[in-house]
mmCIF file of C-alpha atoms in Angstrom:
data_model
loop_
_atom_site.group_PDB
_atom_site.id
_atom_site.type_symbol
_atom_site.label_atom_id
_atom_site.label_comp_id
_atom_site.label_asym_id
_atom_site.label_seq_id
_atom_site.Cartn_x
_atom_site.Cartn_y
_atom_site.Cartn_z
ATOM 1 C CA LEU A 1 54.882 89.999 -60.395
ATOM 2 C CA ALA A 2 53.910 90.724 -56.770
ATOM 3 C CA LEU A 3 54.301 94.422 -57.411
ATOM 4 C CA ALA A 4 52.155 94.194 -60.563
ATOM 5 C CA VAL A 5 49.382 92.342 -58.734
ATOM 6 C CA ALA A 6 49.501 94.829 -55.857
ATOM 7 C CA ALA A 7 49.230 97.679 -58.356
ATOM 8 C CA LEU A 8 46.221 96.074 -60.040
ATOM 9 C CA LEU A 9 44.492 95.464 -56.714
ATOM 10 C CA GLY A 10 45.227 98.994 -55.635
ATOM 11 C CA SER A 11 43.680 100.348 -58.799
ATOM 12 C CA ALA A 12 40.563 98.228 -58.377
ATOM 13 C CA LEU A 13 40.150 99.308 -54.777
ATOM 14 C CA THR A 14 40.520 102.948 -55.815
ATOM 15 C CA ASP A 15 37.776 102.504 -58.427
ATOM 16 C CA LEU A 16 35.484 100.857 -55.832
ATOM 17 C CA ALA A 17 36.187 103.559 -53.315
ATOM 18 C CA GLU A 18 35.398 106.300 -55.810
ATOM 19 C CA ALA A 19 32.050 104.754 -56.859
ATOM 20 C CA LYS A 20 29.261 106.753 -55.194
ATOM 21 C CA THR A 21 25.831 108.288 -55.704
ATOM 22 C CA SER A 22 26.159 111.498 -57.773
ATOM 23 C CA THR A 23 23.238 113.918 -57.896
ATOM 24 C CA TRP A 24 22.754 116.383 -60.725
ATOM 25 C CA THR A 25 22.509 119.972 -59.519
ATOM 26 C CA GLY A 26 23.283 121.743 -62.773
ATOM 27 C CA GLY A 27 24.060 125.405 -62.907
ATOM 28 C CA ALA A 28 27.691 125.297 -64.030
ATOM 29 C CA ARG A 29 28.482 128.564 -65.805
ATOM 30 C CA ALA A 30 30.400 126.947 -68.616
ATOM 31 C CA SER A 31 27.866 124.370 -69.874
ATOM 32 C CA ALA A 32 25.366 121.688 -68.848
ATOM 33 C CA THR A 33 27.837 118.819 -69.479
ATOM 34 C CA TRP A 34 28.438 115.794 -67.330
ATOM 35 C CA SER A 35 32.217 116.249 -67.078
ATOM 36 C CA LEU A 36 31.930 119.465 -65.082
ATOM 37 C CA ARG A 37 32.032 118.738 -61.362
ATOM 38 C CA ALA A 38 30.028 121.914 -60.659
ATOM 39 C CA ASN A 39 27.012 120.207 -62.249
ATOM 40 C CA TRP A 40 27.245 117.418 -59.670
ATOM 41 C CA GLY A 41 27.471 119.495 -56.511
ATOM 42 C CA GLY A 42 31.218 119.946 -56.803
ATOM 43 C CA THR A 43 32.347 116.298 -57.078
ATOM 44 C CA ALA A 44 33.346 114.834 -60.430
ATOM 45 C CA LEU A 45 31.680 111.701 -61.781
ATOM 46 C CA SER A 46 33.490 108.335 -61.602
ATOM 47 C CA ASP A 47 32.817 105.144 -63.488
ATOM 48 C CA GLY A 48 30.416 103.010 -61.490
ATOM 49 C CA ASP A 49 28.601 105.902 -59.846
ATOM 50 C CA ALA A 50 24.817 105.777 -59.397
ATOM 51 C CA LEU A 51 23.304 108.824 -61.080
ATOM 52 C CA VAL A 52 20.405 110.792 -59.683
ATOM 53 C CA PHE A 53 18.775 113.633 -61.607
ATOM 54 C CA ALA A 54 16.887 116.020 -59.321
ATOM 55 C CA GLY A 55 15.419 119.486 -59.462
ATOM 56 C CA THR A 56 14.689 121.599 -62.532
ATOM 57 C CA THR A 57 18.052 123.170 -63.419
ATOM 58 C CA ASP A 58 19.540 122.430 -66.864
ATOM 59 C CA LEU A 59 16.881 119.899 -67.822
ATOM 60 C CA TYR A 60 18.581 119.513 -71.212
ATOM 61 C CA ASN A 61 22.082 118.310 -70.530
ATOM 62 C CA ASP A 62 24.846 116.382 -72.333
ATOM 63 C CA ASN A 63 27.014 113.416 -71.504
ATOM 64 C CA ASN A 64 30.392 114.379 -72.962
ATOM 65 C CA LEU A 65 32.184 111.447 -71.332
ATOM 66 C CA LEU A 66 33.431 108.555 -73.407
ATOM 67 C CA ASN A 67 32.803 104.832 -72.711
ATOM 68 C CA ALA A 68 31.321 105.543 -69.315
ATOM 69 C CA SER A 69 29.500 102.972 -67.159
ATOM 70 C CA PHE A 70 27.149 103.843 -64.357
ATOM 71 C CA ASN A 71 25.544 101.780 -61.632
ATOM 72 C CA GLY A 72 22.027 102.776 -62.471
ATOM 73 C CA LEU A 73 20.102 105.981 -63.032
ATOM 74 C CA SER A 74 17.169 107.514 -61.239
ATOM 75 C CA PHE A 75 14.981 110.608 -61.550
ATOM 76 C CA ALA A 76 14.081 111.902 -58.123
ATOM 77 C CA SER A 77 10.642 112.733 -56.834
ATOM 78 C CA GLY A 78 9.959 116.340 -57.889
ATOM 79 C CA ALA A 79 12.407 116.220 -60.815
ATOM 80 C CA GLY A 80 11.509 118.189 -63.906
ATOM 81 C CA ALA A 81 11.210 116.619 -67.347
ATOM 82 C CA PHE A 82 14.822 115.874 -68.169
ATOM 83 C CA THR A 83 16.254 115.158 -71.626
ATOM 84 C CA LEU A 84 19.652 113.437 -71.446
ATOM 85 C CA ASN A 85 21.705 113.930 -74.590
ATOM 86 C CA GLY A 86 25.215 113.241 -75.816
ATOM 87 C CA ASN A 87 27.373 110.114 -75.716
ATOM 88 C CA GLY A 88 25.962 106.758 -74.874
ATOM 89 C CA PHE A 89 26.836 104.868 -71.676
ATOM 90 C CA THR A 90 26.467 101.434 -70.154
ATOM 91 C CA SER A 91 23.891 100.847 -67.421
ATOM 92 C CA LEU A 92 24.994 98.360 -64.789
ATOM 93 C CA GLY A 93 22.063 99.001 -62.418
ATOM 94 C CA ASN A 94 18.381 99.888 -62.243
ATOM 95 C CA ILE A 95 16.696 102.819 -63.960
ATOM 96 C CA SER A 96 13.833 104.451 -62.057
ATOM 97 C CA ASN A 97 11.540 107.426 -62.678
ATOM 98 C CA LEU A 98 10.223 108.568 -59.329
ATOM 99 C CA SER A 99 8.933 111.861 -60.715
ATOM 100 C CA ALA A 100 5.605 112.804 -62.219
ATOM 101 C CA ASN A 101 7.214 113.723 -65.560
ATOM 102 C CA ARG A 102 8.268 111.704 -68.598
ATOM 103 C CA GLN A 103 12.016 111.310 -68.706
ATOM 104 C CA THR A 104 13.893 111.027 -72.006
ATOM 105 C CA LEU A 105 17.281 109.544 -72.981
ATOM 106 C CA THR A 106 18.262 110.534 -76.484
ATOM 107 C CA MET A 107 21.652 108.762 -76.365
ATOM 108 C CA ALA A 108 22.325 105.097 -76.984
ATOM 109 C CA LEU A 109 21.996 103.047 -73.824
ATOM 110 C CA THR A 110 23.942 99.777 -73.469
ATOM 111 C CA VAL A 111 22.518 97.196 -71.034
ATOM 112 C CA GLY A 112 25.390 95.741 -69.041
ATOM 113 C CA SER A 113 23.540 93.506 -66.525
ATOM 114 C CA SER A 114 20.107 92.189 -65.578
ATOM 115 C CA GLN A 115 18.221 95.137 -64.148
ATOM 116 C CA SER A 116 14.833 96.718 -63.425
ATOM 117 C CA TRP A 117 13.381 99.736 -65.210
ATOM 118 C CA VAL A 118 10.518 101.520 -63.404
ATOM 119 C CA ALA A 119 8.859 104.092 -65.608
ATOM 120 C CA GLY A 120 6.697 105.776 -62.977
ATOM 121 C CA LEU A 121 3.570 107.812 -63.718
ATOM 122 C CA SER A 122 4.651 109.327 -67.044
ATOM 123 C CA GLY A 123 7.114 106.880 -68.505
ATOM 124 C CA LEU A 124 10.702 106.466 -69.661
ATOM 125 C CA HIS A 125 11.524 107.317 -73.268
ATOM 126 C CA PHE A 126 14.560 105.633 -74.900
ATOM 127 C CA SER A 127 16.186 106.450 -78.222
ATOM 128 C CA GLU A 128 18.338 103.348 -78.737
ATOM 129 C CA ILE A 129 19.005 100.287 -76.601
ATOM 130 C CA ASN A 130 21.985 97.989 -77.184
ATOM 131 C CA PHE A 131 23.322 94.745 -75.827
ATOM 132 C CA ALA A 132 27.078 94.769 -76.529
ATOM 133 C CA SER A 133 29.088 91.970 -78.141
ATOM 134 C CA THR A 134 30.982 91.712 -74.848
ATOM 135 C CA ALA A 135 27.850 90.831 -72.852
ATOM 136 C CA ALA A 136 28.805 87.946 -70.581
ATOM 137 C CA ALA A 137 25.352 86.398 -70.198
ATOM 138 C CA ALA A 138 21.676 86.498 -71.116
ATOM 139 C CA TYR A 139 20.303 89.558 -69.343
ATOM 140 C CA THR A 140 16.708 90.230 -68.341
ATOM 141 C CA VAL A 141 15.363 93.757 -68.115
ATOM 142 C CA SER A 142 12.212 93.717 -65.939
ATOM 143 C CA GLY A 143 10.004 96.753 -66.127
ATOM 144 C CA GLN A 144 6.994 98.573 -64.781
ATOM 145 C CA GLY A 145 5.020 101.306 -66.519
ATOM 146 C CA THR A 146 5.366 102.764 -70.021
ATOM 147 C CA LEU A 147 8.782 102.005 -71.549
ATOM 148 C CA THR A 148 8.901 103.652 -74.970
ATOM 149 C CA VAL A 149 11.465 103.044 -77.706
ATOM 150 C CA VAL A 150 11.899 105.290 -80.760
ATOM 151 C CA GLY A 151 15.326 104.421 -82.202
ATOM 152 C CA GLY A 152 15.714 100.653 -82.195
ATOM 153 C CA ILE A 153 17.081 97.767 -80.136
ATOM 154 C CA HIS A 154 20.214 95.845 -81.141
ATOM 155 C CA ASN A 155 21.514 92.576 -79.678
ATOM 156 C CA ASN A 156 25.177 92.139 -80.659
ATOM 157 C CA SER A 157 25.856 89.459 -78.091
ATOM 158 C CA ASN A 158 25.857 85.666 -78.306
ATOM 159 C CA PHE A 159 22.956 85.333 -75.858
ATOM 160 C CA ARG A 160 19.222 85.878 -76.199
ATOM 161 C CA GLN A 161 18.375 89.106 -74.406
ATOM 162 C CA SER A 162 14.967 89.667 -72.854
ATOM 163 C CA PHE A 163 12.602 92.383 -71.690
ATOM 164 C CA ASP A 164 10.234 90.997 -69.105
ATOM 165 C CA SER A 165 7.700 93.736 -69.791
ATOM 166 C CA ALA A 166 5.809 95.227 -72.693
ATOM 167 C CA LEU A 167 7.621 97.820 -74.791
ATOM 168 C CA THR A 168 5.867 100.734 -76.500
ATOM 169 C CA VAL A 169 6.788 101.449 -80.155
ATOM 170 C CA ALA A 170 6.555 105.199 -80.952
ATOM 171 C CA ALA A 171 8.424 105.442 -84.287
ATOM 172 C CA SER A 172 9.387 103.242 -87.239
ATOM 173 C CA GLN A 173 12.585 101.440 -86.302
ATOM 174 C CA THR A 174 14.635 98.201 -86.380
ATOM 175 C CA TRP A 175 14.980 95.624 -83.625
ATOM 176 C CA ASN A 176 17.901 93.339 -84.461
ATOM 177 C CA GLY A 177 17.961 90.145 -82.445
ATOM 178 C CA GLY A 178 21.362 89.080 -83.797
ATOM 179 C CA VAL A 179 22.392 85.464 -83.720
ATOM 180 C CA ALA A 180 20.663 84.606 -80.420
ATOM 181 C CA GLY A 181 17.458 86.632 -80.536
ATOM 182 C CA LEU A 182 15.602 89.328 -78.705
ATOM 183 C CA SER A 183 12.504 88.737 -76.556
ATOM 184 C CA ALA A 184 9.838 91.076 -75.186
ATOM 185 C CA ASN A 185 6.821 90.366 -73.008
ATOM 186 C CA GLY A 186 4.513 92.219 -75.358
ATOM 187 C CA LEU A 187 4.500 95.156 -77.811
ATOM 188 C CA ILE A 188 2.329 98.224 -77.791
ATOM 189 C CA PHE A 189 2.054 100.471 -80.838
ATOM 190 C CA ASP A 190 1.049 103.945 -79.737
ATOM 191 C CA SER A 191 -1.827 105.721 -81.482
ATOM 192 C CA ALA A 192 0.071 108.703 -82.933
ATOM 193 C CA ALA A 193 0.929 107.271 -86.377
ATOM 194 C CA ALA A 194 1.343 104.165 -88.531
ATOM 195 C CA TYR A 195 4.711 102.577 -87.890
ATOM 196 C CA THR A 196 6.864 99.850 -89.435
ATOM 197 C CA LEU A 197 8.849 97.737 -86.976
ATOM 198 C CA ARG A 198 11.479 95.629 -88.645
ATOM 199 C CA ALA A 199 12.066 92.826 -86.126
ATOM 200 C CA ASP A 200 14.804 90.298 -86.904
ATOM 201 C CA ASN A 201 15.004 87.116 -84.806
ATOM 202 C CA PHE A 202 12.303 88.445 -82.492
ATOM 203 C CA TYR A 203 10.480 86.429 -79.805
ATOM 204 C CA SER A 204 7.157 87.541 -78.388
ATOM 205 C CA ALA A 205 6.197 86.346 -74.891
ATOM 206 C CA GLY A 206 3.118 88.550 -74.503
ATOM 207 C CA GLN A 207 0.274 90.412 -76.150
ATOM 208 C CA ILE A 208 0.831 92.714 -79.141
ATOM 209 C CA VAL A 209 -1.472 95.714 -79.095
ATOM 210 C CA ASN A 210 -2.300 98.345 -81.700
ATOM 211 C CA ASN A 211 -3.666 101.322 -79.783
ATOM 212 C CA SER A 212 -4.832 103.048 -82.936
ATOM 213 C CA ASN A 213 -8.281 102.145 -84.241
ATOM 214 C CA SER A 214 -7.591 103.721 -87.636
ATOM 215 C CA ARG A 215 -3.904 103.007 -88.434
ATOM 216 C CA LEU A 216 -2.373 99.828 -89.737
ATOM 217 C CA GLN A 217 0.824 98.831 -87.928
ATOM 218 C CA THR A 218 3.434 96.665 -89.654
ATOM 219 C CA LEU A 219 5.791 94.050 -88.161
ATOM 220 C CA ASN A 220 8.295 93.435 -90.969
ATOM 221 C CA GLY A 221 9.755 90.173 -89.751
ATOM 222 C CA VAL A 222 8.837 86.753 -88.409
ATOM 223 C CA VAL A 223 7.397 86.905 -84.898
ATOM 224 C CA ASN A 224 8.284 83.785 -82.856
ATOM 225 C CA LEU A 225 5.604 83.076 -80.254
ATOM 226 C CA THR A 226 7.103 81.615 -77.081
ATOM 227 C CA ARG A 227 3.688 81.116 -75.447
ATOM 228 C CA ASP A 228 -0.012 81.252 -76.371
ATOM 229 C CA GLN A 229 -1.208 84.829 -76.690
ATOM 230 C CA THR A 230 -3.987 87.100 -77.914
ATOM 231 C CA TRP A 231 -3.322 90.228 -79.950
ATOM 232 C CA SER A 232 -5.419 93.414 -79.940
ATOM 233 C CA LEU A 233 -5.540 94.451 -83.588
ATOM 234 C CA GLY A 234 -7.024 97.952 -83.458
ATOM 235 C CA GLY A 235 -6.761 99.325 -87.002
ATOM 236 C CA GLY A 236 -4.875 96.232 -88.058
ATOM 237 C CA LEU A 237 -1.550 94.462 -87.736
ATOM 238 C CA ARG A 238 0.433 93.325 -90.740
ATOM 239 C CA VAL A 239 3.012 90.592 -89.901
ATOM 240 C CA ALA A 240 5.552 89.032 -92.248
ATOM 241 C CA GLY A 241 5.215 85.626 -90.596
ATOM 242 C CA LEU A 242 4.703 83.659 -87.409
ATOM 243 C CA GLY A 243 6.877 80.991 -85.855
ATOM 244 C CA GLY A 244 7.611 79.454 -82.480
ATOM 245 C CA ALA A 245 5.731 76.974 -80.223
ATOM 246 C CA GLY A 246 2.951 79.359 -79.096
ATOM 247 C CA ASN A 247 -0.485 79.769 -80.596
ATOM 248 C CA LEU A 248 -2.218 82.998 -81.621
ATOM 249 C CA THR A 249 -5.814 83.116 -80.506
#
């Protein structure tokens, strides 16, 4: 038993020792994949690393790692407009865009802790956001700037999960609150098209805005108001129903 415990502790210490900040340099001859150490300045990624994307080399790159978890993600000042593709991963730390460009994640992102997302001048663009069934608590994602979602949000946990910021809807999609619900401090429909947002077990803590003066936006689900709020209708908002303790003024 003592040997087994020692082995487990040794493994944990090794993982902690290996966790580091890894900066994308790109330029590997074989491919722009995350598993190649040459794309990270010669040192391979480890679970728990904090990722930094810098420069303008291999702006389109692929996560070919399976079931990876990283201690946050940042785009450095001066970074080009990156598009991160491939397999999804779990974020255990903050996500920051310090560049002047919009940064895009096309893979599914799993939120694994309470964290802060700073979108910077041009925003962060997410394809799909998930809260896993293994989530140990109710997490809060605080945010600054334009946080855009195009592929849906899914809460598979037993806790209500929250975004303490407004989220921008830029495509028709589904937000599944699961058994405990999903909360956002406001919704913004961009002006590019008319969208349908299917929102199941959704809680609104802030203003809902239609930025288009000519397009009707649809919320296909009951919106539960957690506080009094005013909506900006633009070309119109169609809502399946209202609930909750808040009032719409």
